[in-house]
mmCIF file of C-alpha atoms and ligand atoms in Angstrom:
data_model
loop_
_atom_site.group_PDB
_atom_site.id
_atom_site.type_symbol
_atom_site.label_atom_id
_atom_site.label_comp_id
_atom_site.label_asym_id
_atom_site.label_seq_id
_atom_site.Cartn_x
_atom_site.Cartn_y
_atom_site.Cartn_z
ATOM 1 C CA MET A 1 19.414 37.056 -63.027
ATOM 2 C CA GLU A 2 22.223 37.563 -60.463
ATOM 3 C CA TYR A 3 24.005 34.215 -60.665
ATOM 4 C CA GLY A 4 26.316 34.863 -57.750
ATOM 5 C CA LYS A 5 23.327 34.853 -55.388
ATOM 6 C CA LYS A 6 22.189 31.362 -56.420
ATOM 7 C CA GLY A 7 23.106 28.270 -54.440
ATOM 8 C CA VAL A 8 25.907 26.152 -55.836
ATOM 9 C CA ASN A 9 23.799 23.196 -57.039
ATOM 10 C CA THR A 10 21.400 25.625 -58.740
ATOM 11 C CA ILE A 11 24.350 27.170 -60.579
ATOM 12 C CA CYS A 12 25.560 23.670 -61.539
ATOM 13 C CA THR A 13 22.186 22.680 -62.987
ATOM 14 C CA HIS A 14 20.830 25.937 -64.421
ATOM 15 C CA VAL A 15 23.461 28.530 -65.257
ATOM 16 C CA GLY A 16 25.248 28.666 -68.577
ATOM 17 C CA GLY A 17 23.404 26.376 -70.941
ATOM 18 C CA VAL A 18 22.506 27.116 -74.548
ATOM 19 C CA LYS A 19 18.732 27.599 -74.599
ATOM 20 C CA ASP A 20 16.903 25.333 -77.037
ATOM 21 C CA GLU A 21 14.553 27.997 -78.400
ATOM 22 C CA ARG A 22 13.263 25.852 -81.206
ATOM 23 C CA TYR A 23 12.338 22.553 -79.576
ATOM 24 C CA LYS A 24 12.495 23.502 -75.884
ATOM 25 C CA GLY A 25 14.651 20.470 -75.082
ATOM 26 C CA ALA A 26 15.897 20.104 -71.502
ATOM 27 C CA ILE A 27 19.577 20.232 -72.458
ATOM 28 C CA SER A 28 21.838 22.481 -74.520
ATOM 29 C CA PRO A 29 21.835 21.933 -78.275
ATOM 30 C CA LEU A 30 25.363 21.208 -79.525
ATOM 31 C CA TYR A 31 26.746 23.560 -82.172
ATOM 32 C CA MET A 32 29.647 21.896 -83.964
ATOM 33 C CA ALA A 33 30.086 24.568 -86.660
ATOM 34 C CA THR A 34 33.584 25.901 -87.281
ATOM 35 C CA SER A 35 32.207 28.479 -89.708
ATOM 36 C CA TYR A 36 29.548 31.051 -88.891
ATOM 37 C CA ALA A 37 28.170 33.609 -91.352
ATOM 38 C CA PHE A 38 28.573 37.137 -89.982
ATOM 39 C CA ASP A 39 26.681 40.361 -90.514
ATOM 40 C CA ASN A 40 29.516 42.360 -89.014
ATOM 41 C CA ILE A 41 33.261 41.543 -89.242
ATOM 42 C CA ASP A 42 33.653 42.333 -85.513
ATOM 43 C CA GLU A 43 31.301 39.495 -84.611
ATOM 44 C CA LYS A 44 33.084 36.562 -86.172
ATOM 45 C CA ARG A 45 32.719 33.256 -84.383
ATOM 46 C CA TYR A 46 35.334 30.510 -84.512
ATOM 47 C CA PRO A 47 36.261 27.699 -82.060
ATOM 48 C CA ARG A 48 39.837 28.985 -81.629
ATOM 49 C CA TYR A 49 38.400 32.403 -80.755
ATOM 50 C CA PHE A 50 36.780 30.703 -77.773
ATOM 51 C CA ASN A 51 33.379 32.098 -78.752
ATOM 52 C CA THR A 52 31.156 29.336 -80.138
ATOM 53 C CA PRO A 53 27.680 29.180 -78.535
ATOM 54 C CA ASN A 54 28.555 26.164 -76.374
ATOM 55 C CA GLN A 55 31.909 27.626 -75.273
ATOM 56 C CA GLN A 56 30.356 30.964 -74.342
ATOM 57 C CA ALA A 57 27.532 29.364 -72.405
ATOM 58 C CA LEU A 58 29.859 27.106 -70.392
ATOM 59 C CA THR A 59 32.135 29.983 -69.366
ATOM 60 C CA LYS A 60 29.126 31.560 -67.630
ATOM 61 C CA LYS A 61 28.656 28.460 -65.474
ATOM 62 C CA ILE A 62 32.352 28.308 -64.547
ATOM 63 C CA ALA A 63 32.539 32.030 -63.743
ATOM 64 C CA ALA A 64 29.404 31.763 -61.562
ATOM 65 C CA LEU A 65 30.871 28.739 -59.738
ATOM 66 C CA GLU A 66 34.165 30.564 -59.045
ATOM 67 C CA HIS A 67 32.558 33.928 -58.109
ATOM 68 C CA THR A 68 34.327 35.746 -60.943
ATOM 69 C CA LYS A 69 32.982 37.904 -63.767
ATOM 70 C CA ASP A 70 34.370 35.828 -66.617
ATOM 71 C CA ALA A 71 36.050 32.543 -67.550
ATOM 72 C CA MET A 72 37.645 30.610 -70.420
ATOM 73 C CA ILE A 73 37.778 26.920 -71.306
ATOM 74 C CA PHE A 74 40.836 25.155 -72.725
ATOM 75 C CA GLY A 75 41.847 21.860 -74.297
ATOM 76 C CA SER A 76 43.527 20.594 -71.101
ATOM 77 C CA GLY A 77 44.544 21.703 -67.633
ATOM 78 C CA MET A 78 48.101 22.234 -68.894
ATOM 79 C CA ALA A 79 46.760 24.420 -71.745
ATOM 80 C CA ALA A 80 44.954 26.549 -69.133
ATOM 81 C CA ILE A 81 48.162 26.783 -67.054
ATOM 82 C CA SER A 82 50.593 27.473 -69.919
ATOM 83 C CA HIS A 83 48.282 29.973 -71.664
ATOM 84 C CA SER A 84 47.828 31.831 -68.349
ATOM 85 C CA LEU A 85 51.564 31.992 -67.641
ATOM 86 C CA MET A 86 52.382 33.133 -71.177
ATOM 87 C CA ALA A 87 49.624 35.765 -71.113
ATOM 88 C CA PHE A 88 50.932 37.520 -68.023
ATOM 89 C CA LEU A 89 54.726 37.029 -68.255
ATOM 90 C CA LYS A 90 57.292 38.383 -70.709
ATOM 91 C CA ALA A 91 61.064 38.336 -71.151
ATOM 92 C CA GLY A 92 62.767 39.880 -68.135
ATOM 93 C CA ASP A 93 59.957 38.982 -65.704
ATOM 94 C CA HIS A 94 60.254 36.709 -62.673
ATOM 95 C CA ILE A 95 57.687 34.349 -61.137
ATOM 96 C CA VAL A 96 57.543 32.779 -57.668
ATOM 97 C CA PHE A 97 56.166 29.229 -57.641
ATOM 98 C CA GLN A 98 55.054 27.365 -54.545
ATOM 99 C CA GLN A 99 57.456 24.517 -53.729
ATOM 100 C CA THR A 100 55.055 21.608 -54.227
ATOM 101 C CA LEU A 101 53.314 21.760 -57.597
ATOM 102 C CA TYR A 102 51.548 19.471 -60.019
ATOM 103 C CA GLY A 103 54.288 17.608 -61.971
ATOM 104 C CA GLY A 104 53.280 19.054 -65.359
ATOM 105 C CA THR A 105 53.456 22.610 -64.036
ATOM 106 C CA TYR A 106 56.867 21.918 -62.497
ATOM 107 C CA ASN A 107 58.010 20.562 -65.876
ATOM 108 C CA PHE A 108 56.659 23.585 -67.736
ATOM 109 C CA ALA A 109 58.453 25.934 -65.348
ATOM 110 C CA THR A 110 61.786 24.135 -65.457
ATOM 111 C CA THR A 111 61.904 23.280 -69.176
ATOM 112 C CA GLN A 112 60.065 26.143 -70.938
ATOM 113 C CA LEU A 113 60.287 29.480 -69.120
ATOM 114 C CA GLU A 114 64.027 30.046 -69.471
ATOM 115 C CA LYS A 115 63.932 29.975 -73.262
ATOM 116 C CA TYR A 116 61.519 32.922 -73.200
ATOM 117 C CA GLY A 117 63.773 34.875 -70.831
ATOM 118 C CA ILE A 118 61.455 34.413 -67.838
ATOM 119 C CA SER A 119 63.161 33.579 -64.540
ATOM 120 C CA TYR A 120 61.580 31.702 -61.657
ATOM 121 C CA SER A 121 62.076 30.705 -58.021
ATOM 122 C CA PHE A 122 60.481 27.985 -55.930
ATOM 123 C CA THR A 123 59.575 28.645 -52.305
ATOM 124 C CA GLU A 124 61.026 26.476 -49.556
ATOM 125 C CA GLY A 125 57.725 26.156 -47.695
ATOM 126 C CA TRP A 126 54.089 27.246 -47.655
ATOM 127 C CA GLU A 127 54.145 30.159 -45.202
ATOM 128 C CA VAL A 128 53.564 33.653 -46.544
ATOM 129 C CA THR A 129 57.127 34.547 -45.468
ATOM 130 C CA ASP A 130 58.414 31.755 -47.740
ATOM 131 C CA PHE A 131 56.842 33.628 -50.660
ATOM 132 C CA GLU A 132 57.984 37.045 -49.461
ATOM 133 C CA THR A 133 61.671 36.086 -49.352
ATOM 134 C CA LYS A 134 61.577 34.978 -53.010
ATOM 135 C CA ILE A 135 60.075 38.191 -54.387
ATOM 136 C CA ARG A 136 62.401 40.288 -56.584
ATOM 137 C CA SER A 137 61.942 43.735 -58.105
ATOM 138 C CA ASN A 138 60.861 42.101 -61.399
ATOM 139 C CA THR A 139 58.457 39.530 -59.873
ATOM 140 C CA LYS A 140 55.157 39.701 -61.770
ATOM 141 C CA VAL A 141 53.318 36.543 -60.671
ATOM 142 C CA ILE A 142 52.980 34.384 -57.538
ATOM 143 C CA TYR A 143 51.683 30.899 -58.356
ATOM 144 C CA ILE A 144 50.190 28.661 -55.677
ATOM 145 C CA GLU A 145 48.442 25.299 -55.316
ATOM 146 C CA THR A 146 46.320 24.480 -52.258
ATOM 147 C CA PRO A 147 45.629 21.792 -51.167
ATOM 148 C CA SER A 148 48.813 20.561 -52.821
ATOM 149 C CA ASN A 149 49.824 17.237 -54.288
ATOM 150 C CA PRO A 150 50.548 14.786 -52.636
ATOM 151 C CA LEU A 151 50.750 15.871 -48.972
ATOM 152 C CA LEU A 152 47.706 18.196 -49.045
ATOM 153 C CA THR A 153 49.596 21.170 -47.627
ATOM 154 C CA ILE A 154 47.529 24.337 -47.196
ATOM 155 C CA THR A 155 48.607 27.816 -48.352
ATOM 156 C CA ASP A 156 47.024 30.939 -46.816
ATOM 157 C CA LEU A 157 44.996 32.486 -49.672
ATOM 158 C CA LYS A 158 44.254 35.769 -47.919
ATOM 159 C CA ALA A 159 47.824 36.340 -46.728
ATOM 160 C CA VAL A 160 49.459 35.511 -50.083
ATOM 161 C CA SER A 161 46.958 37.678 -51.935
ATOM 162 C CA ALA A 162 47.557 40.621 -49.544
ATOM 163 C CA LEU A 163 51.328 40.264 -49.915
ATOM 164 C CA ALA A 164 51.054 40.214 -53.722
ATOM 165 C CA LYS A 165 48.647 43.157 -53.837
ATOM 166 C CA SER A 166 50.955 45.265 -51.659
ATOM 167 C CA LYS A 167 53.662 44.811 -54.309
ATOM 168 C CA GLY A 168 51.504 44.972 -57.446
ATOM 169 C CA ILE A 169 52.037 41.268 -58.202
ATOM 170 C CA LEU A 170 49.414 39.063 -59.872
ATOM 171 C CA THR A 171 48.325 35.858 -58.072
ATOM 172 C CA MET A 172 47.473 32.558 -59.791
ATOM 173 C CA ILE A 173 46.160 29.395 -58.186
ATOM 174 C CA ASP A 174 45.741 25.837 -59.368
ATOM 175 C CA ASN A 175 42.385 25.122 -57.679
ATOM 176 C CA THR A 176 41.972 21.628 -59.142
ATOM 177 C CA PHE A 177 42.236 19.608 -55.900
ATOM 178 C CA ALA A 178 39.595 21.658 -54.068
ATOM 179 C CA SER A 179 37.246 22.223 -57.048
ATOM 180 C CA PRO A 180 34.933 25.258 -57.022
ATOM 181 C CA ILE A 181 32.649 23.328 -54.662
ATOM 182 C CA ASN A 182 35.164 23.339 -51.793
ATOM 183 C CA GLN A 183 37.156 26.532 -52.389
ATOM 184 C CA ASN A 184 36.587 29.874 -54.133
ATOM 185 C CA PRO A 185 39.949 31.702 -54.160
ATOM 186 C CA ALA A 186 38.423 34.860 -55.718
ATOM 187 C CA ASP A 187 36.683 35.478 -52.361
ATOM 188 C CA TYR A 188 40.181 35.844 -50.838
ATOM 189 C CA GLY A 189 41.550 38.136 -53.541
ATOM 190 C CA ILE A 190 43.336 35.615 -55.782
ATOM 191 C CA ASP A 191 43.345 36.931 -59.380
ATOM 192 C CA ILE A 192 43.588 33.962 -61.764
ATOM 193 C CA ILE A 193 41.893 30.665 -60.843
ATOM 194 C CA ILE A 194 42.952 27.645 -62.888
ATOM 195 C CA HIS A 195 41.439 24.158 -63.094
ATOM 196 C CA SER A 196 42.294 20.920 -64.750
ATOM 197 C CA ALA A 197 38.666 20.237 -65.734
ATOM 198 C CA THR A 198 39.869 16.691 -66.452
ATOM 199 C CA LYS A 199 39.476 16.125 -62.710
ATOM 200 C CA TYR A 200 36.482 17.132 -60.537
ATOM 201 C CA MET A 201 34.750 19.257 -63.178
ATOM 202 C CA GLY A 202 34.637 16.336 -65.620
ATOM 203 C CA GLY A 203 34.480 13.782 -62.822
ATOM 204 C CA HIS A 204 33.858 10.675 -64.930
ATOM 205 C CA SER A 205 37.375 10.033 -66.299
ATOM 206 C CA ASP A 206 36.251 10.709 -69.875
ATOM 207 C CA ILE A 207 37.093 14.398 -70.482
ATOM 208 C CA CYS A 208 40.428 16.194 -70.880
ATOM 209 C CA ALA A 209 39.888 19.951 -70.452
ATOM 210 C CA GLY A 210 41.010 23.052 -68.570
ATOM 211 C CA ALA A 211 39.401 26.225 -67.275
ATOM 212 C CA VAL A 212 40.427 29.685 -66.068
ATOM 213 C CA ALA A 213 38.177 32.021 -64.060
ATOM 214 C CA ALA A 214 39.075 35.702 -63.484
ATOM 215 C CA SER A 215 37.914 39.312 -63.873
ATOM 216 C CA GLU A 216 36.762 40.587 -67.274
ATOM 217 C CA GLY A 217 40.006 42.542 -67.685
ATOM 218 C CA HIS A 218 42.241 39.574 -66.933
ATOM 219 C CA ILE A 219 40.212 37.259 -69.169
ATOM 220 C CA LYS A 220 40.421 39.809 -71.999
ATOM 221 C CA ARG A 221 44.211 39.806 -71.732
ATOM 222 C CA LEU A 222 44.299 36.001 -71.530
ATOM 223 C CA TRP A 223 41.991 35.767 -74.565
ATOM 224 C CA GLU A 224 44.175 38.075 -76.651
ATOM 225 C CA SER A 225 47.202 35.793 -76.367
ATOM 226 C CA SER A 226 45.277 32.496 -76.211
ATOM 227 C CA ILE A 227 43.810 32.978 -79.696
ATOM 228 C CA CYS A 228 47.469 32.953 -80.852
ATOM 229 C CA PHE A 229 48.469 29.882 -78.814
ATOM 230 C CA GLY A 230 45.312 28.094 -79.895
ATOM 231 C CA GLY A 231 44.527 25.755 -76.995
ATOM 232 C CA SER A 232 40.747 25.701 -77.423
ATOM 233 C CA LEU A 233 38.500 22.750 -76.556
ATOM 234 C CA SER A 234 36.359 20.852 -79.078
ATOM 235 C CA ASP A 235 32.671 21.765 -78.810
ATOM 236 C CA GLN A 236 31.724 18.136 -78.395
ATOM 237 C CA THR A 237 33.805 18.025 -75.210
ATOM 238 C CA VAL A 238 32.540 21.459 -74.146
ATOM 239 C CA TRP A 239 29.019 20.035 -74.347
ATOM 240 C CA LEU A 240 30.007 16.926 -72.357
ATOM 241 C CA LEU A 241 31.720 19.077 -69.726
ATOM 242 C CA GLU A 242 28.568 21.147 -69.300
ATOM 243 C CA ARG A 243 26.636 17.935 -68.698
ATOM 244 C CA SER A 244 29.206 16.764 -66.124
ATOM 245 C CA LEU A 245 29.184 20.053 -64.226
ATOM 246 C CA LYS A 246 25.484 19.627 -63.474
ATOM 247 C CA THR A 247 26.320 16.936 -60.912
ATOM 248 C CA MET A 248 29.652 18.340 -59.698
ATOM 249 C CA GLY A 249 28.159 19.639 -56.438
ATOM 250 C CA LEU A 250 26.613 16.262 -55.609
ATOM 251 C CA ARG A 251 29.691 14.288 -56.634
ATOM 252 C CA VAL A 252 32.248 16.409 -54.804
ATOM 253 C CA LYS A 253 30.124 16.521 -51.658
ATOM 254 C CA ALA A 254 29.903 12.701 -51.640
ATOM 255 C CA GLN A 255 33.648 12.375 -52.323
ATOM 256 C CA THR A 256 34.470 14.861 -49.554
ATOM 257 C CA GLU A 257 32.292 13.009 -47.055
ATOM 258 C CA ASN A 258 33.821 9.653 -47.995
ATOM 259 C CA ALA A 259 37.358 11.099 -47.753
ATOM 260 C CA GLN A 260 36.700 12.452 -44.240
ATOM 261 C CA ASN A 261 35.382 9.062 -43.067
ATOM 262 C CA LEU A 262 38.256 7.200 -44.714
ATOM 263 C CA ALA A 263 40.826 9.574 -43.223
ATOM 264 C CA VAL A 264 39.479 8.880 -39.722
ATOM 265 C CA PHE A 265 39.442 5.122 -40.433
ATOM 266 C CA LEU A 266 43.041 5.096 -41.730
ATOM 267 C CA ASP A 267 44.222 7.379 -38.922
ATOM 268 C CA GLY A 268 43.066 4.823 -36.366
ATOM 269 C CA HIS A 269 44.478 1.813 -38.239
ATOM 270 C CA HIS A 270 47.509 0.085 -36.656
ATOM 271 C CA ASP A 271 49.066 -0.770 -40.041
ATOM 272 C CA ILE A 272 49.029 2.849 -41.219
ATOM 273 C CA ASP A 273 51.815 5.161 -40.029
ATOM 274 C CA ALA A 274 50.476 8.570 -41.068
ATOM 275 C CA VAL A 275 47.458 10.123 -42.793
ATOM 276 C CA TYR A 276 47.540 13.463 -44.622
ATOM 277 C CA TYR A 277 44.084 15.020 -44.900
ATOM 278 C CA PRO A 278 43.256 18.661 -44.074
ATOM 279 C CA GLY A 279 40.009 17.503 -42.462
ATOM 280 C CA LEU A 280 41.947 15.796 -39.656
ATOM 281 C CA LYS A 281 42.680 17.931 -36.570
ATOM 282 C CA SER A 282 46.228 16.540 -36.590
ATOM 283 C CA HIS A 283 46.927 18.042 -40.056
ATOM 284 C CA PRO A 284 49.142 21.153 -39.657
ATOM 285 C CA GLY A 285 46.918 23.085 -42.096
ATOM 286 C CA HIS A 286 43.598 22.071 -40.521
ATOM 287 C CA GLU A 287 42.609 25.416 -38.964
ATOM 288 C CA LEU A 288 43.665 27.364 -42.065
ATOM 289 C CA ALA A 289 41.779 24.945 -44.336
ATOM 290 C CA LYS A 290 38.705 25.325 -42.128
ATOM 291 C CA SER A 291 38.865 29.093 -42.557
ATOM 292 C CA GLN A 292 39.185 29.136 -46.359
ATOM 293 C CA MET A 293 37.585 25.889 -47.599
ATOM 294 C CA LYS A 294 33.927 24.837 -47.586
ATOM 295 C CA GLY A 295 34.897 21.173 -47.442
ATOM 296 C CA PHE A 296 38.279 19.450 -47.160
ATOM 297 C CA GLY A 297 38.059 17.671 -50.511
ATOM 298 C CA GLY A 298 38.211 14.148 -51.860
ATOM 299 C CA MET A 299 41.995 13.668 -51.916
ATOM 300 C CA LEU A 300 44.104 12.187 -49.110
ATOM 301 C CA SER A 301 47.462 10.468 -48.700
ATOM 302 C CA PHE A 302 48.726 7.908 -46.220
ATOM 303 C CA GLU A 303 51.853 5.960 -45.330
ATOM 304 C CA LEU A 304 51.808 2.218 -44.910
ATOM 305 C CA LYS A 305 53.693 0.900 -41.918
ATOM 306 C CA GLU A 306 57.448 0.569 -42.451
ATOM 307 C CA GLY A 307 58.303 -2.547 -44.458
ATOM 308 C CA MET A 308 54.941 -2.863 -46.247
ATOM 309 C CA ASP A 309 55.394 -2.607 -50.017
ATOM 310 C CA PRO A 310 53.161 0.081 -51.619
ATOM 311 C CA SER A 311 53.012 -1.627 -55.040
ATOM 312 C CA GLU A 312 52.095 -4.918 -53.379
ATOM 313 C CA PHE A 313 49.342 -3.089 -51.510
ATOM 314 C CA MET A 314 47.968 -1.425 -54.634
ATOM 315 C CA GLN A 315 47.974 -4.688 -56.583
ATOM 316 C CA SER A 316 46.072 -6.354 -53.765
ATOM 317 C CA LEU A 317 43.180 -3.904 -53.930
ATOM 318 C CA LYS A 318 40.127 -5.313 -55.710
ATOM 319 C CA LEU A 319 37.657 -2.414 -55.997
ATOM 320 C CA ILE A 320 40.039 0.549 -55.896
ATOM 321 C CA LYS A 321 42.170 0.863 -59.057
ATOM 322 C CA PRO A 322 45.822 1.953 -59.253
ATOM 323 C CA SER A 323 45.748 4.919 -61.669
ATOM 324 C CA MET A 324 47.662 8.084 -62.547
ATOM 325 C CA SER A 325 44.668 10.380 -62.745
ATOM 326 C CA LEU A 326 42.220 11.442 -60.059
ATOM 327 C CA ALA A 327 38.838 12.873 -59.096
ATOM 328 C CA GLY A 328 36.641 10.418 -60.978
ATOM 329 C CA VAL A 329 33.515 8.926 -59.387
ATOM 330 C CA GLU A 330 35.550 5.727 -58.968
ATOM 331 C CA SER A 331 38.245 5.530 -56.270
ATOM 332 C CA THR A 332 41.850 5.311 -57.426
ATOM 333 C CA VAL A 333 45.274 5.133 -55.763
ATOM 334 C CA THR A 334 48.807 5.915 -56.822
ATOM 335 C CA ALA A 335 52.247 5.809 -55.217
ATOM 336 C CA PRO A 336 53.945 9.193 -55.884
ATOM 337 C CA VAL A 337 57.340 7.444 -55.573
ATOM 338 C CA LEU A 338 56.505 5.271 -58.593
ATOM 339 C CA THR A 339 54.662 7.889 -60.669
ATOM 340 C CA SER A 340 54.491 11.687 -60.229
ATOM 341 C CA HIS A 341 57.698 11.967 -58.170
ATOM 342 C CA ALA A 342 59.661 9.041 -59.676
ATOM 343 C CA LEU A 343 62.209 11.310 -61.381
ATOM 344 C CA MET A 344 63.050 13.113 -58.146
ATOM 345 C CA SER A 345 65.919 11.732 -56.029
ATOM 346 C CA LYS A 346 64.994 9.966 -52.771
ATOM 347 C CA GLU A 347 66.819 12.767 -50.928
ATOM 348 C CA ASP A 348 64.785 15.526 -52.619
ATOM 349 C CA ARG A 349 61.583 13.610 -52.024
ATOM 350 C CA GLU A 350 62.330 13.218 -48.332
ATOM 351 C CA LEU A 351 63.153 16.915 -48.123
ATOM 352 C CA GLN A 352 59.559 17.503 -49.233
ATOM 353 C CA GLY A 353 58.300 14.876 -46.771
ATOM 354 C CA ILE A 354 57.399 12.279 -49.411
ATOM 355 C CA LYS A 355 58.298 8.829 -48.057
ATOM 356 C CA ASP A 356 58.604 5.608 -50.081
ATOM 357 C CA GLY A 357 55.478 4.068 -48.551
ATOM 358 C CA LEU A 358 53.266 7.061 -49.373
ATOM 359 C CA ILE A 359 50.002 6.340 -51.203
ATOM 360 C CA ARG A 360 47.748 9.015 -52.683
ATOM 361 C CA PHE A 361 44.066 8.193 -52.580
ATOM 362 C CA SER A 362 41.480 9.828 -54.851
ATOM 363 C CA VAL A 363 38.230 8.998 -53.098
ATOM 364 C CA GLY A 364 35.201 8.180 -55.242
ATOM 365 C CA ILE A 365 31.469 8.063 -54.573
ATOM 366 C CA GLU A 366 31.251 4.349 -53.672
ATOM 367 C CA GLU A 367 29.794 3.256 -50.320
ATOM 368 C CA VAL A 368 32.573 4.091 -47.866
ATOM 369 C CA GLU A 369 32.203 0.713 -46.074
ATOM 370 C CA ASP A 370 33.160 -1.040 -49.333
ATOM 371 C CA LEU A 371 36.273 1.165 -49.660
ATOM 372 C CA MET A 372 37.284 0.420 -46.058
ATOM 373 C CA ALA A 373 36.776 -3.316 -46.592
ATOM 374 C CA ASP A 374 38.942 -3.228 -49.732
ATOM 375 C CA VAL A 375 41.766 -1.407 -47.909
ATOM 376 C CA GLU A 376 41.486 -3.871 -45.017
ATOM 377 C CA GLN A 377 41.702 -6.997 -47.212
ATOM 378 C CA ALA A 378 44.656 -5.540 -49.177
ATOM 379 C CA ILE A 379 46.562 -4.804 -45.955
ATOM 380 C CA HIS A 380 45.817 -8.357 -44.810
ATOM 381 C CA GLN A 381 47.187 -9.789 -48.080
ATOM 382 C CA VAL A 382 50.371 -7.683 -47.942
ATOM 383 C CA LYS A 383 50.973 -8.735 -44.324
ATOM 384 C CA SER A 384 50.518 -12.450 -45.013
ATOM 385 C CA LYS A 385 52.858 -12.240 -48.027
ATOM 386 C CA THR A 386 55.452 -10.359 -45.945
ATOM 387 C CA VAL A 387 55.304 -13.104 -43.310
ATOM 388 C CA LEU A 388 55.659 -15.828 -45.994
ATOM 389 C CA ALA A 389 58.688 -14.048 -47.487
ATOM 390 C CA ARG A 390 60.424 -14.304 -44.142
HETATM 391 C C1 PLP B 401 45.858 16.877 -63.739
HETATM 392 C C2 PLP B 401 46.288 18.155 -63.152
HETATM 393 C C3 PLP B 401 46.767 19.205 -63.966
HETATM 394 C C4 PLP B 401 46.933 19.062 -65.464
HETATM 395 O O1 PLP B 401 45.726 18.882 -66.120
HETATM 396 P P1 PLP B 401 45.589 18.126 -67.539
HETATM 397 O O2 PLP B 401 44.113 18.232 -67.794
HETATM 398 O O3 PLP B 401 46.090 16.729 -67.346
HETATM 399 O O4 PLP B 401 46.398 18.876 -68.521
HETATM 400 C C5 PLP B 401 47.110 20.389 -63.361
HETATM 401 N N1 PLP B 401 47.024 20.556 -62.025
HETATM 402 C C6 PLP B 401 46.594 19.577 -61.209
HETATM 403 C C7 PLP B 401 46.534 19.815 -59.742
HETATM 404 C C8 PLP B 401 46.204 18.352 -61.738
HETATM 405 O O5 PLP B 401 45.793 17.377 -60.917
#
């Protein structure tokens, strides 16, 4: 069966299960064994070798979803990111990171790489020229994230990949925000596609996992060093992740639709100063996003009107929960100033365009009218409290 030719929801439901030969059950049997008898020493199975029946089956689903030949699953998104960086970089190498990155990746870059003799640069923007100017003779990897956190900036996949290829540089992307439903970077020549499966792949706020999709050659190299680093995922969670992926297409489509409607609603609201969502025509990356994404995703950010307190607003919400994480079926909000970007100085934040009143919204699958009503009543509460305080 040629999986790549199947529609996305068919891949989600049918590809990459463990067949229940014995009882013909509808779902994958779960193999928890950490010890497997072998006939041949070359065929040894072990969870940390990333080759248990459930692990192997799930990689087929992820590879099919990302249009790559192979994939691997890890114990967390950060395990997927760190194992990928360590597999393809060595002492003396240099890496170019996109300016705006997931906080954990930024931390890994700034606290870990130097001690292994790996140097790095951050771009000053998202244009392909911003990447080009940072390339050195020893640059081995360009690492991007699009859409990015929290302003949903868009990086040109095709242009960055062409630039890297012309110089023999490997490209890596954190594709978590888009999910494989809304963006397939392999179609644009990106080499290593990384996911925090804790987010849209898991989707129910009950799984911590990571995934990497790439060519067979790249996965082989990643596997060779990953069995040393040891960041494999428990088979119980592998099994749960397979279950979650069956509905990923449906979930992400509903979240994307809700996010688009909410973005339009917020954009027209007189108590909201700005809305950042690539699905809005006013977003600077809109045309580019349209050309490389299948949907604009379930994440958006917005700024409350000057003087309205973001923590007050978040505490006033009744249905939508303030939370660090994202991409669950339930809607959540966070203020980057208080969480992911709290350690950055106000000056640095403003340089990146992150204002104090900014709120990041992870849109769930609820009825969008209920989400709008919750936002409306919270704004009303904040405004009446602000008036009382005067
Ligand atoms: C959450 C997240 C990560 C890290 O994933 P963990 O599963 O928490 O280790 C990496 N990148 C992005 C964009 C994320 O949102």
